[in-house]
PDB file of C-alpha atoms in Angstrom:
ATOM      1  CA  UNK A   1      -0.863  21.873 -16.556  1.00 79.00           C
ATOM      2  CA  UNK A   2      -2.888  20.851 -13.491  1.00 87.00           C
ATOM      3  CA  UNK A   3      -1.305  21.698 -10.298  1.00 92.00           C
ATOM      4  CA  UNK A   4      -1.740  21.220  -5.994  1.00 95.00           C
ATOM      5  CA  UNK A   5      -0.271  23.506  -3.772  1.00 95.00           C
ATOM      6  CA  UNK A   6      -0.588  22.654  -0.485  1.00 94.00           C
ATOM      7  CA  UNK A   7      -0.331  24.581   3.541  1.00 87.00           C
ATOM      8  CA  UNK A   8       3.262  24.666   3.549  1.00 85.00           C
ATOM      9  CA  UNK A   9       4.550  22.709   6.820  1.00 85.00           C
ATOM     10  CA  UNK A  10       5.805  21.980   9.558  1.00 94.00           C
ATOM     11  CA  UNK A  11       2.499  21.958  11.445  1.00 96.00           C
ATOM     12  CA  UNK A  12       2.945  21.519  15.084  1.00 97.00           C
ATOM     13  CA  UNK A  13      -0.074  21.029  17.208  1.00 96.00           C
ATOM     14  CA  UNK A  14      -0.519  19.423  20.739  1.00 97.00           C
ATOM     15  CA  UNK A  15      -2.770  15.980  21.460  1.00 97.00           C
ATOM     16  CA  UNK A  16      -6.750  16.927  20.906  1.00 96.00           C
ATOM     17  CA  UNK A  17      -6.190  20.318  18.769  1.00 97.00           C
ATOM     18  CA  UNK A  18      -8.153  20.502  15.810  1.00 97.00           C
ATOM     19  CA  UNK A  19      -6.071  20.425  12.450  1.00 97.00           C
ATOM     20  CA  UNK A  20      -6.560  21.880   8.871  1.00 97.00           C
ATOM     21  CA  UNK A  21      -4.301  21.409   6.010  1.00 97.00           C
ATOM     22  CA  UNK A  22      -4.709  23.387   3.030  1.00 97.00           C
ATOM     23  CA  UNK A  23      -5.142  22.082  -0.249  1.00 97.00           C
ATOM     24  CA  UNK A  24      -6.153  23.835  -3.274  1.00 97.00           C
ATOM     25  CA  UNK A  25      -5.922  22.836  -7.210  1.00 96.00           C
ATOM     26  CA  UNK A  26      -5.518  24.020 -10.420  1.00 94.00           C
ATOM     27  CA  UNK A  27      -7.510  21.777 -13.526  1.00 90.00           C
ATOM     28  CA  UNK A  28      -9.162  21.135 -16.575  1.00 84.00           C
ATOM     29  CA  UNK A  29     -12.188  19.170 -16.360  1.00 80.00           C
ATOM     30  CA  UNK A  30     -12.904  17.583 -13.101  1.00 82.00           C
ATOM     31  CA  UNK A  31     -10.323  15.292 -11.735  1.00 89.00           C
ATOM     32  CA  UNK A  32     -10.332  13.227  -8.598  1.00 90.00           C
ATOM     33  CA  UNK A  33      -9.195  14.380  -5.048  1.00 94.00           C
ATOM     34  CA  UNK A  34      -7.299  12.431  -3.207  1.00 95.00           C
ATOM     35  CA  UNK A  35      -5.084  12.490   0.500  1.00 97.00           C
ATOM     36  CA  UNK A  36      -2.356  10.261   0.676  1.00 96.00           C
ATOM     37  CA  UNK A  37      -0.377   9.895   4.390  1.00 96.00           C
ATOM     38  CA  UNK A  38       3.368   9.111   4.344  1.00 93.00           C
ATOM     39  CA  UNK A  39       4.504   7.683   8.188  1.00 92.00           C
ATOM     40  CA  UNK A  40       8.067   7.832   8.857  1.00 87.00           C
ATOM     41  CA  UNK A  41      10.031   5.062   6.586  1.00 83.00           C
ATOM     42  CA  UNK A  42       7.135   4.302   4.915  1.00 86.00           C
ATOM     43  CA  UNK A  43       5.726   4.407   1.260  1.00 88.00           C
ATOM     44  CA  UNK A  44       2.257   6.545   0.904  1.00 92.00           C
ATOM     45  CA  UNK A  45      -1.157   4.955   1.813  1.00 93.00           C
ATOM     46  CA  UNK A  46      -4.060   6.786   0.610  1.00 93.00           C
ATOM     47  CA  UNK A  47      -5.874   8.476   3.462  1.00 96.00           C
ATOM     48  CA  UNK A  48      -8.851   9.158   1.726  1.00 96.00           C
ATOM     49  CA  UNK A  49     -10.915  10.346  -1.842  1.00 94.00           C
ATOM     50  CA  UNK A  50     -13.335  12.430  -3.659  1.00 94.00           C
ATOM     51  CA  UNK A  51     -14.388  11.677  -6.791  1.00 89.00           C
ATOM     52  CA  UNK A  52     -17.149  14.696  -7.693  1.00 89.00           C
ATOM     53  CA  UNK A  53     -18.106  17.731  -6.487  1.00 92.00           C
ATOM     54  CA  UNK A  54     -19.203  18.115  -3.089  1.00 95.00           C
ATOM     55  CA  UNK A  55     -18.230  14.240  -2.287  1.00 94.00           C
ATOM     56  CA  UNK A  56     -16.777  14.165   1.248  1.00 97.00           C
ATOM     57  CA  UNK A  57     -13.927  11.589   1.945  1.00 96.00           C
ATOM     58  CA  UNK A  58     -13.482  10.314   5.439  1.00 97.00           C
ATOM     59  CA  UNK A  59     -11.148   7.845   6.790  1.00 96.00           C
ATOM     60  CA  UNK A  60      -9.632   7.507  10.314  1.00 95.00           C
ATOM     61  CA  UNK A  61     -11.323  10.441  11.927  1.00 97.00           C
ATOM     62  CA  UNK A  62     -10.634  12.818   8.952  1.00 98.00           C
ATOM     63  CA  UNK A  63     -12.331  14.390   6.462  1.00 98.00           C
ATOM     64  CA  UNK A  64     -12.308  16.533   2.940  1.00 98.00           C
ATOM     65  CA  UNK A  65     -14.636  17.657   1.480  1.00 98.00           C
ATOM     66  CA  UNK A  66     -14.048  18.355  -2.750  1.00 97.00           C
ATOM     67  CA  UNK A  67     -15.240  22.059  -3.373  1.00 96.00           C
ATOM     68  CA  UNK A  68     -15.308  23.063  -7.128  1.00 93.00           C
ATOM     69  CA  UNK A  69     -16.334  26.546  -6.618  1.00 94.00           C
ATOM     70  CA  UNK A  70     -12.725  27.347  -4.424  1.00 95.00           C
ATOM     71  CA  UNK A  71     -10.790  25.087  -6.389  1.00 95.00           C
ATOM     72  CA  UNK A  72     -10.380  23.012  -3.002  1.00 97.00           C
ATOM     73  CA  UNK A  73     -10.530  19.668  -0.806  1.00 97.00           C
ATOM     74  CA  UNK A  74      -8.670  20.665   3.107  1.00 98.00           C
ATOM     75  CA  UNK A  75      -8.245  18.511   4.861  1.00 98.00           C
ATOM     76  CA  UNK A  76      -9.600  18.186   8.488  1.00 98.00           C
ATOM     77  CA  UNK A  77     -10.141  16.081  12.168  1.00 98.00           C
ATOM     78  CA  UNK A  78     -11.385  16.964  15.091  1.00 96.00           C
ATOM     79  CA  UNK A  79      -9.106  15.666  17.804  1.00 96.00           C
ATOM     80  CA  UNK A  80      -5.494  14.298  16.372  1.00 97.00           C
ATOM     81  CA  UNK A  81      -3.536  12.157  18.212  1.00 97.00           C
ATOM     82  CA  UNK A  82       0.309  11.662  18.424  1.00 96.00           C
ATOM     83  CA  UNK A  83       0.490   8.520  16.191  1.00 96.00           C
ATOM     84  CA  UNK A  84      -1.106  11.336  13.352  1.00 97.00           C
ATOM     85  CA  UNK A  85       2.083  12.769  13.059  1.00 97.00           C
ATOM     86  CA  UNK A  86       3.255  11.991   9.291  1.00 96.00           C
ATOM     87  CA  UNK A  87       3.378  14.125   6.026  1.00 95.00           C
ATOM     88  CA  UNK A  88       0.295  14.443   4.395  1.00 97.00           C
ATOM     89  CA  UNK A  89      -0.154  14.796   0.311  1.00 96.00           C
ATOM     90  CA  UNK A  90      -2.928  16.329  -1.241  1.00 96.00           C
ATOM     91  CA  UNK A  91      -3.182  14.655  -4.697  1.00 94.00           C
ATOM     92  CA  UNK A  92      -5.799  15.154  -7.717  1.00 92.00           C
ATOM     93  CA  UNK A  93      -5.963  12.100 -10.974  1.00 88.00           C
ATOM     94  CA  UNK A  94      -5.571  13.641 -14.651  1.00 79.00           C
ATOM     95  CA  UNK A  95      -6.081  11.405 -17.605  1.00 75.00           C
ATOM     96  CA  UNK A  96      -4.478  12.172 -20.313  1.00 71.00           C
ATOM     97  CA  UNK A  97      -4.752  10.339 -23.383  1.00 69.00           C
ATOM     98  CA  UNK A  98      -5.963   7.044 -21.409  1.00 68.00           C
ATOM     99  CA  UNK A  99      -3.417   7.297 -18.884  1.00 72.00           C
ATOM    100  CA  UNK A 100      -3.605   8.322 -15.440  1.00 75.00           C
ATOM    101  CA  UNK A 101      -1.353  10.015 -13.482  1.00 80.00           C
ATOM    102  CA  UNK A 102      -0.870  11.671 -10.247  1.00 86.00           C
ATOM    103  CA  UNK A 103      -0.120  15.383  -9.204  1.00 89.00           C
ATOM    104  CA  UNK A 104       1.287  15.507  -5.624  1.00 92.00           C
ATOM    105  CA  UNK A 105       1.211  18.739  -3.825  1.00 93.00           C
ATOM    106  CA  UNK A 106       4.389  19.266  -1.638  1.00 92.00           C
ATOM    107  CA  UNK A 107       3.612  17.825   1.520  1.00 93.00           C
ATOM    108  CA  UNK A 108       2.746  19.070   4.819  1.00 95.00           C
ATOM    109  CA  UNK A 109       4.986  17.609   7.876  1.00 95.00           C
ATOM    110  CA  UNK A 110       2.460  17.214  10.659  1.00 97.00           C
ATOM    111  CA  UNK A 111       4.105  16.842  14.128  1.00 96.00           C
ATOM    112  CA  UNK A 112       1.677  16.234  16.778  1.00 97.00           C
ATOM    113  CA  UNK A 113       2.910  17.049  20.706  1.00 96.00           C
ATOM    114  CA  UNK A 114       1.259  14.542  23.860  1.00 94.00           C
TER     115      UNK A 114
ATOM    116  CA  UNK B   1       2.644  -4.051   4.269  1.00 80.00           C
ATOM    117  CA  UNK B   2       1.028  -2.823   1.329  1.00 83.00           C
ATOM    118  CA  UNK B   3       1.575  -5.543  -1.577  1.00 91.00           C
ATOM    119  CA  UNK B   4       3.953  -3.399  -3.211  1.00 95.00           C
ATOM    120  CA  UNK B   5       7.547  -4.893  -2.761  1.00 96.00           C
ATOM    121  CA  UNK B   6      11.028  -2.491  -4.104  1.00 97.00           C
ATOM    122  CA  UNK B   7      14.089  -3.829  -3.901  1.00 97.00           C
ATOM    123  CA  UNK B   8      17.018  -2.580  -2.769  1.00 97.00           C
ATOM    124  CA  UNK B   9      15.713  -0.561   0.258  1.00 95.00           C
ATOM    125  CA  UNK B  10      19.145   1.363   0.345  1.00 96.00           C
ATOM    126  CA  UNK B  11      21.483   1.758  -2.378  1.00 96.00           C
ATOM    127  CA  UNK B  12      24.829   3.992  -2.029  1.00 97.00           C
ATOM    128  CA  UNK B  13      26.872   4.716  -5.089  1.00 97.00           C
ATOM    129  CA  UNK B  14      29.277   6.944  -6.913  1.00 97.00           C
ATOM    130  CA  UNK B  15      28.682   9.591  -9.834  1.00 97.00           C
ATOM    131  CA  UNK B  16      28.435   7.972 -13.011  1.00 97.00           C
ATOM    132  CA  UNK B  17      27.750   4.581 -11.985  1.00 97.00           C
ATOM    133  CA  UNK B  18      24.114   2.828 -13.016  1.00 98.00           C
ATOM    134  CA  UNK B  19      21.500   1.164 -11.012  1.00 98.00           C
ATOM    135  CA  UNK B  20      18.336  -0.739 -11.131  1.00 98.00           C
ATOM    136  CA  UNK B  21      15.226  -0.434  -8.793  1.00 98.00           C
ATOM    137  CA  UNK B  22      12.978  -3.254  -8.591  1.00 98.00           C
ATOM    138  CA  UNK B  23       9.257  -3.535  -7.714  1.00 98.00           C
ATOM    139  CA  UNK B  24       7.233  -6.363  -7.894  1.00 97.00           C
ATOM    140  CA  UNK B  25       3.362  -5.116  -7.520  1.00 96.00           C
ATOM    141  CA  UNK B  26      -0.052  -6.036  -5.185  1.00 94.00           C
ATOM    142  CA  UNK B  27      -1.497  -9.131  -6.585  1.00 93.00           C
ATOM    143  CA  UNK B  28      -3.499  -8.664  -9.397  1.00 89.00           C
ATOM    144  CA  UNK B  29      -2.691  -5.055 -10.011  1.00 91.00           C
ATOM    145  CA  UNK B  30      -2.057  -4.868 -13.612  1.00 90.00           C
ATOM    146  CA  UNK B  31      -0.086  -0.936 -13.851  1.00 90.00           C
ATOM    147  CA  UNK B  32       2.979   0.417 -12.567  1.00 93.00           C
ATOM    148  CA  UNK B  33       4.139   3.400 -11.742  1.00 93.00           C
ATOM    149  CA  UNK B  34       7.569   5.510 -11.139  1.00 96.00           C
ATOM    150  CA  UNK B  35       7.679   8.380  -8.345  1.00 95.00           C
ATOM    151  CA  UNK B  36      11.022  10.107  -7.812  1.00 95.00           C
ATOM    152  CA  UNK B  37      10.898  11.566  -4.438  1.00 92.00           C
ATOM    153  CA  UNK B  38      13.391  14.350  -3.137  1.00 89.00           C
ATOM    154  CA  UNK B  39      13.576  17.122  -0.615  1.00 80.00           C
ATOM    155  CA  UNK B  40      13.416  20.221  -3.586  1.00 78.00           C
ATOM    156  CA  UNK B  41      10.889  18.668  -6.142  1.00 77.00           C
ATOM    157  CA  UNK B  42       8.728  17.068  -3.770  1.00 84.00           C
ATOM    158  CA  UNK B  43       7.240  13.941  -5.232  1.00 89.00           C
ATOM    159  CA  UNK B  44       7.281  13.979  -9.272  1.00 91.00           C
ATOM    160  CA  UNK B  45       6.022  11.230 -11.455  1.00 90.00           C
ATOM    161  CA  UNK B  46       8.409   9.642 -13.653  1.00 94.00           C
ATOM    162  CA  UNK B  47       6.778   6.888 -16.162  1.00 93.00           C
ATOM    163  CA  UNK B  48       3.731   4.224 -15.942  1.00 91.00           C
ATOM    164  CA  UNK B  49       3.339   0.712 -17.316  1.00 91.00           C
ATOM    165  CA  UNK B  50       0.043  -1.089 -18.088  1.00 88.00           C
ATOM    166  CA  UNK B  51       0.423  -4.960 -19.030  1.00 90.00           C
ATOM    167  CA  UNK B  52       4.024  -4.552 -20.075  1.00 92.00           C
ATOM    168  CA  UNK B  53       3.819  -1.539 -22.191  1.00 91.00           C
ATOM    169  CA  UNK B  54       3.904   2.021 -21.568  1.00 91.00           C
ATOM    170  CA  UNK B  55       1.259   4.278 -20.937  1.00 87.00           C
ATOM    171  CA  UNK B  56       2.735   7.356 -19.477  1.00 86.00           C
ATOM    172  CA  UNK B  57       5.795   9.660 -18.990  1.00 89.00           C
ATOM    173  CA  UNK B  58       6.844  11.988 -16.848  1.00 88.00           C
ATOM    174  CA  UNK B  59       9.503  13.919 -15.759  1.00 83.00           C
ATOM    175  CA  UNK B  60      11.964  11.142 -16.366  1.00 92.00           C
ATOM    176  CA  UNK B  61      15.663  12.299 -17.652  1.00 94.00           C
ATOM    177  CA  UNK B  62      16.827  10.483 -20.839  1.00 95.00           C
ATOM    178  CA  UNK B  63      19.509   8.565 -18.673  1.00 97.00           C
ATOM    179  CA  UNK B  64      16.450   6.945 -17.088  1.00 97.00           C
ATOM    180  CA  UNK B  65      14.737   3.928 -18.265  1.00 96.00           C
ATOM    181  CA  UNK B  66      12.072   1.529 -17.336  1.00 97.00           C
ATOM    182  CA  UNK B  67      10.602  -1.700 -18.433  1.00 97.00           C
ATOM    183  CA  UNK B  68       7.728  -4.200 -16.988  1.00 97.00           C
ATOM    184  CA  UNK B  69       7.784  -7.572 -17.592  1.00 97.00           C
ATOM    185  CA  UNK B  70       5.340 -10.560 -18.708  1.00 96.00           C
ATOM    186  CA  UNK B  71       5.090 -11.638 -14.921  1.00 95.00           C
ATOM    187  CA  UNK B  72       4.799  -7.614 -14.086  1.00 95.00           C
ATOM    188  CA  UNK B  73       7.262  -6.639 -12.073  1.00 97.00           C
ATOM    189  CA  UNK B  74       8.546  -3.333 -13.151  1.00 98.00           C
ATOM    190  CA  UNK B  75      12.332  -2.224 -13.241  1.00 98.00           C
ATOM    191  CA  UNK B  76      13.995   1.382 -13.052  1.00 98.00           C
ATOM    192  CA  UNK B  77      17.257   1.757 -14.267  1.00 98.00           C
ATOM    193  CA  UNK B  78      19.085   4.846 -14.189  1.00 98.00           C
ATOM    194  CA  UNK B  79      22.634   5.583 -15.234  1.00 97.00           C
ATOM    195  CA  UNK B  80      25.281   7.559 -15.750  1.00 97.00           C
ATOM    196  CA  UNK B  81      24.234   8.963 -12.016  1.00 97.00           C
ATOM    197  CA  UNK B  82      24.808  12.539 -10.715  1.00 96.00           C
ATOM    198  CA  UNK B  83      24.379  13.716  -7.446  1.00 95.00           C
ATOM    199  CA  UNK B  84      21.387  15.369  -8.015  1.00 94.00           C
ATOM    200  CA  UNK B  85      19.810  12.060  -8.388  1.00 96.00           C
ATOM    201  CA  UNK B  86      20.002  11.307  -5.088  1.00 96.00           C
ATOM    202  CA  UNK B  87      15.965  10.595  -3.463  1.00 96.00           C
ATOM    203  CA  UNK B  88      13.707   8.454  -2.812  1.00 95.00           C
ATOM    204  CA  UNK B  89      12.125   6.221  -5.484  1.00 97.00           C
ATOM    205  CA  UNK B  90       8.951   5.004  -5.385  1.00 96.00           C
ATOM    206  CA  UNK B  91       6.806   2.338  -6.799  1.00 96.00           C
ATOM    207  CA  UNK B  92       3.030   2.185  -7.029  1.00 94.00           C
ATOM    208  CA  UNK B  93       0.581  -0.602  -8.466  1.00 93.00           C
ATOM    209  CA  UNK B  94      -3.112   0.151  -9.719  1.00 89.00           C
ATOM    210  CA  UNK B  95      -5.722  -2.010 -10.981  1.00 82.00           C
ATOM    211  CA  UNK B  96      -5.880   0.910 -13.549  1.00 68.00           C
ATOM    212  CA  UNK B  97      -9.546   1.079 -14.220  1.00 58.00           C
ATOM    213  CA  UNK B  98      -9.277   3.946 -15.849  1.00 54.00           C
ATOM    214  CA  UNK B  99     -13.068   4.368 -16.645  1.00 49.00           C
ATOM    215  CA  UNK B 100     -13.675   5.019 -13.023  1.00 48.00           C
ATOM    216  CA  UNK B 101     -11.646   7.926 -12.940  1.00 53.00           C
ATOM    217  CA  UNK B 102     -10.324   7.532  -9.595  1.00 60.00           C
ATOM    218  CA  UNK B 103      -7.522   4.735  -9.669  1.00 73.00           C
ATOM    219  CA  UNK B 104      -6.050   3.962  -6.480  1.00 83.00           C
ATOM    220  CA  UNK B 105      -2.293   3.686  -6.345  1.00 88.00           C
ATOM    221  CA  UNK B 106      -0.850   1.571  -3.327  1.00 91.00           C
ATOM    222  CA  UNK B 107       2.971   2.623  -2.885  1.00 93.00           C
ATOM    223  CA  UNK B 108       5.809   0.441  -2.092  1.00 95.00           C
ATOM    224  CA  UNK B 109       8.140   1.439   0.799  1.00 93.00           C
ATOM    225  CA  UNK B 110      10.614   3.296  -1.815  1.00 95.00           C
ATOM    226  CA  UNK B 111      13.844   3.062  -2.492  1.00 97.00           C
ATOM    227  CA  UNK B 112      16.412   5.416  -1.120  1.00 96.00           C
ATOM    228  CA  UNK B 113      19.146   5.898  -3.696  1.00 97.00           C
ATOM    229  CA  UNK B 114      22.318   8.252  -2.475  1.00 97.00           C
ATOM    230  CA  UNK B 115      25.007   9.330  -5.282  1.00 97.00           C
ATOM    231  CA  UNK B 116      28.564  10.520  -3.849  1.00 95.00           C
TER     232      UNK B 116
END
């Protein structure tokens, strides 16, 4: 079946560092690309999405850009700040017969340092 | 807040008791969906509702059920409980346009169920 896999974590970077997660899928077809953030004691918000090849999502400073030919959509920002310290989920969208659903990588604990 | 509302936040309980999750989704979001969230399976999808029926299952174990109603709001029930079930549950609402192809699910705060 269709499948993330995600950088494994923890990431630990200081203020201003430049960050890159991983994220790289396995599907049939073409699905949707998706990052989801999860902040301590809270439910997931999506970050940001992709819906076709070569589509670039960007949303609070980051960005990811959906790459068929490596299978992959990392994210990335510039400059993170401490309040960016969450777990991040890369996701992709399968529908199968007329349902969609979700695949979640593992998650990435980002811990950022002032 | 994200729309999404689960009840209980916290539930504690011993080994073959039962329980029910509740989540009430965003206005005007017509599906519902189950995540079962722990520490060595990560985040694995469990059932989906659209409009009071269902659409889609998961990984959900026999012991687990679920049901939406006519006013939407979506209930998990799981029983005869093992340690093992012990996560976090969560609920997510869609409009569920599924000829888009890229639904947007907005997650509830979860519900953290311990077994002892």
């Amino acid at each position: 079946g269709n499948s993330v896999t995600q950088m494994e974590g923890p990431v630990t970077l200081s203020e201003e560092a430049f960050l890159t997660i991983n994220c790289t899928y396995t599907a049939t077809g073409y699905p949707s690309l998706f990052w989801y953030v999860q902040y301590p004691g809270e439910g997931l918000q999506l970050l940001l999405k992709a819906t076709k090849a070569d589509d670039k999502g960007s949303n609070k400073g980051f960005e990811a850009t959906y790459r068929k030919e490596t299978t992959s959509f990392h994210l990335e920002k510039g400059s993170v700040q401490v309040s960016d310290s969450a777990v991040y989920f890369c996701a992709l969208s399968e529908v199968i017969q007329g349902a969609q659903k979700l695949v979640f990588g593992q998650g990435t604990r980002l811990t950022i340092n002032p | 807040d994200s729309g999404v509302t689960q009840t209980p936040k916290h539930l504690i309980t011993a080994t073959g008791q039962r329980v029910t999750l509740r989540c009430s989704p965003r206005s005007g979001d017509l599906s519902v969906y189950w995540y079962q969230q722990s520490l060595d399976q990560g985040l694995q999808f469990l059932i989906q509702y659209y409009n009071g029926e269902e659409r889609a299952k998961g990984n959900i174990l026999e012991r687990f059920s679920a049901q939406q109603f006519p006013d939407l709001h979506s209930e998990l029930n799981l029983s005869s409980l093992e340690l093992g079930d012990s996560a976090l549950y969560f609920c997510a609402s869609s409009v569920d346009t599924l000829w888009a192809g890229a639904n947007v699910l907005t997650f509830g705060a979860g519900s953290r169920l311990t077994v002892l």
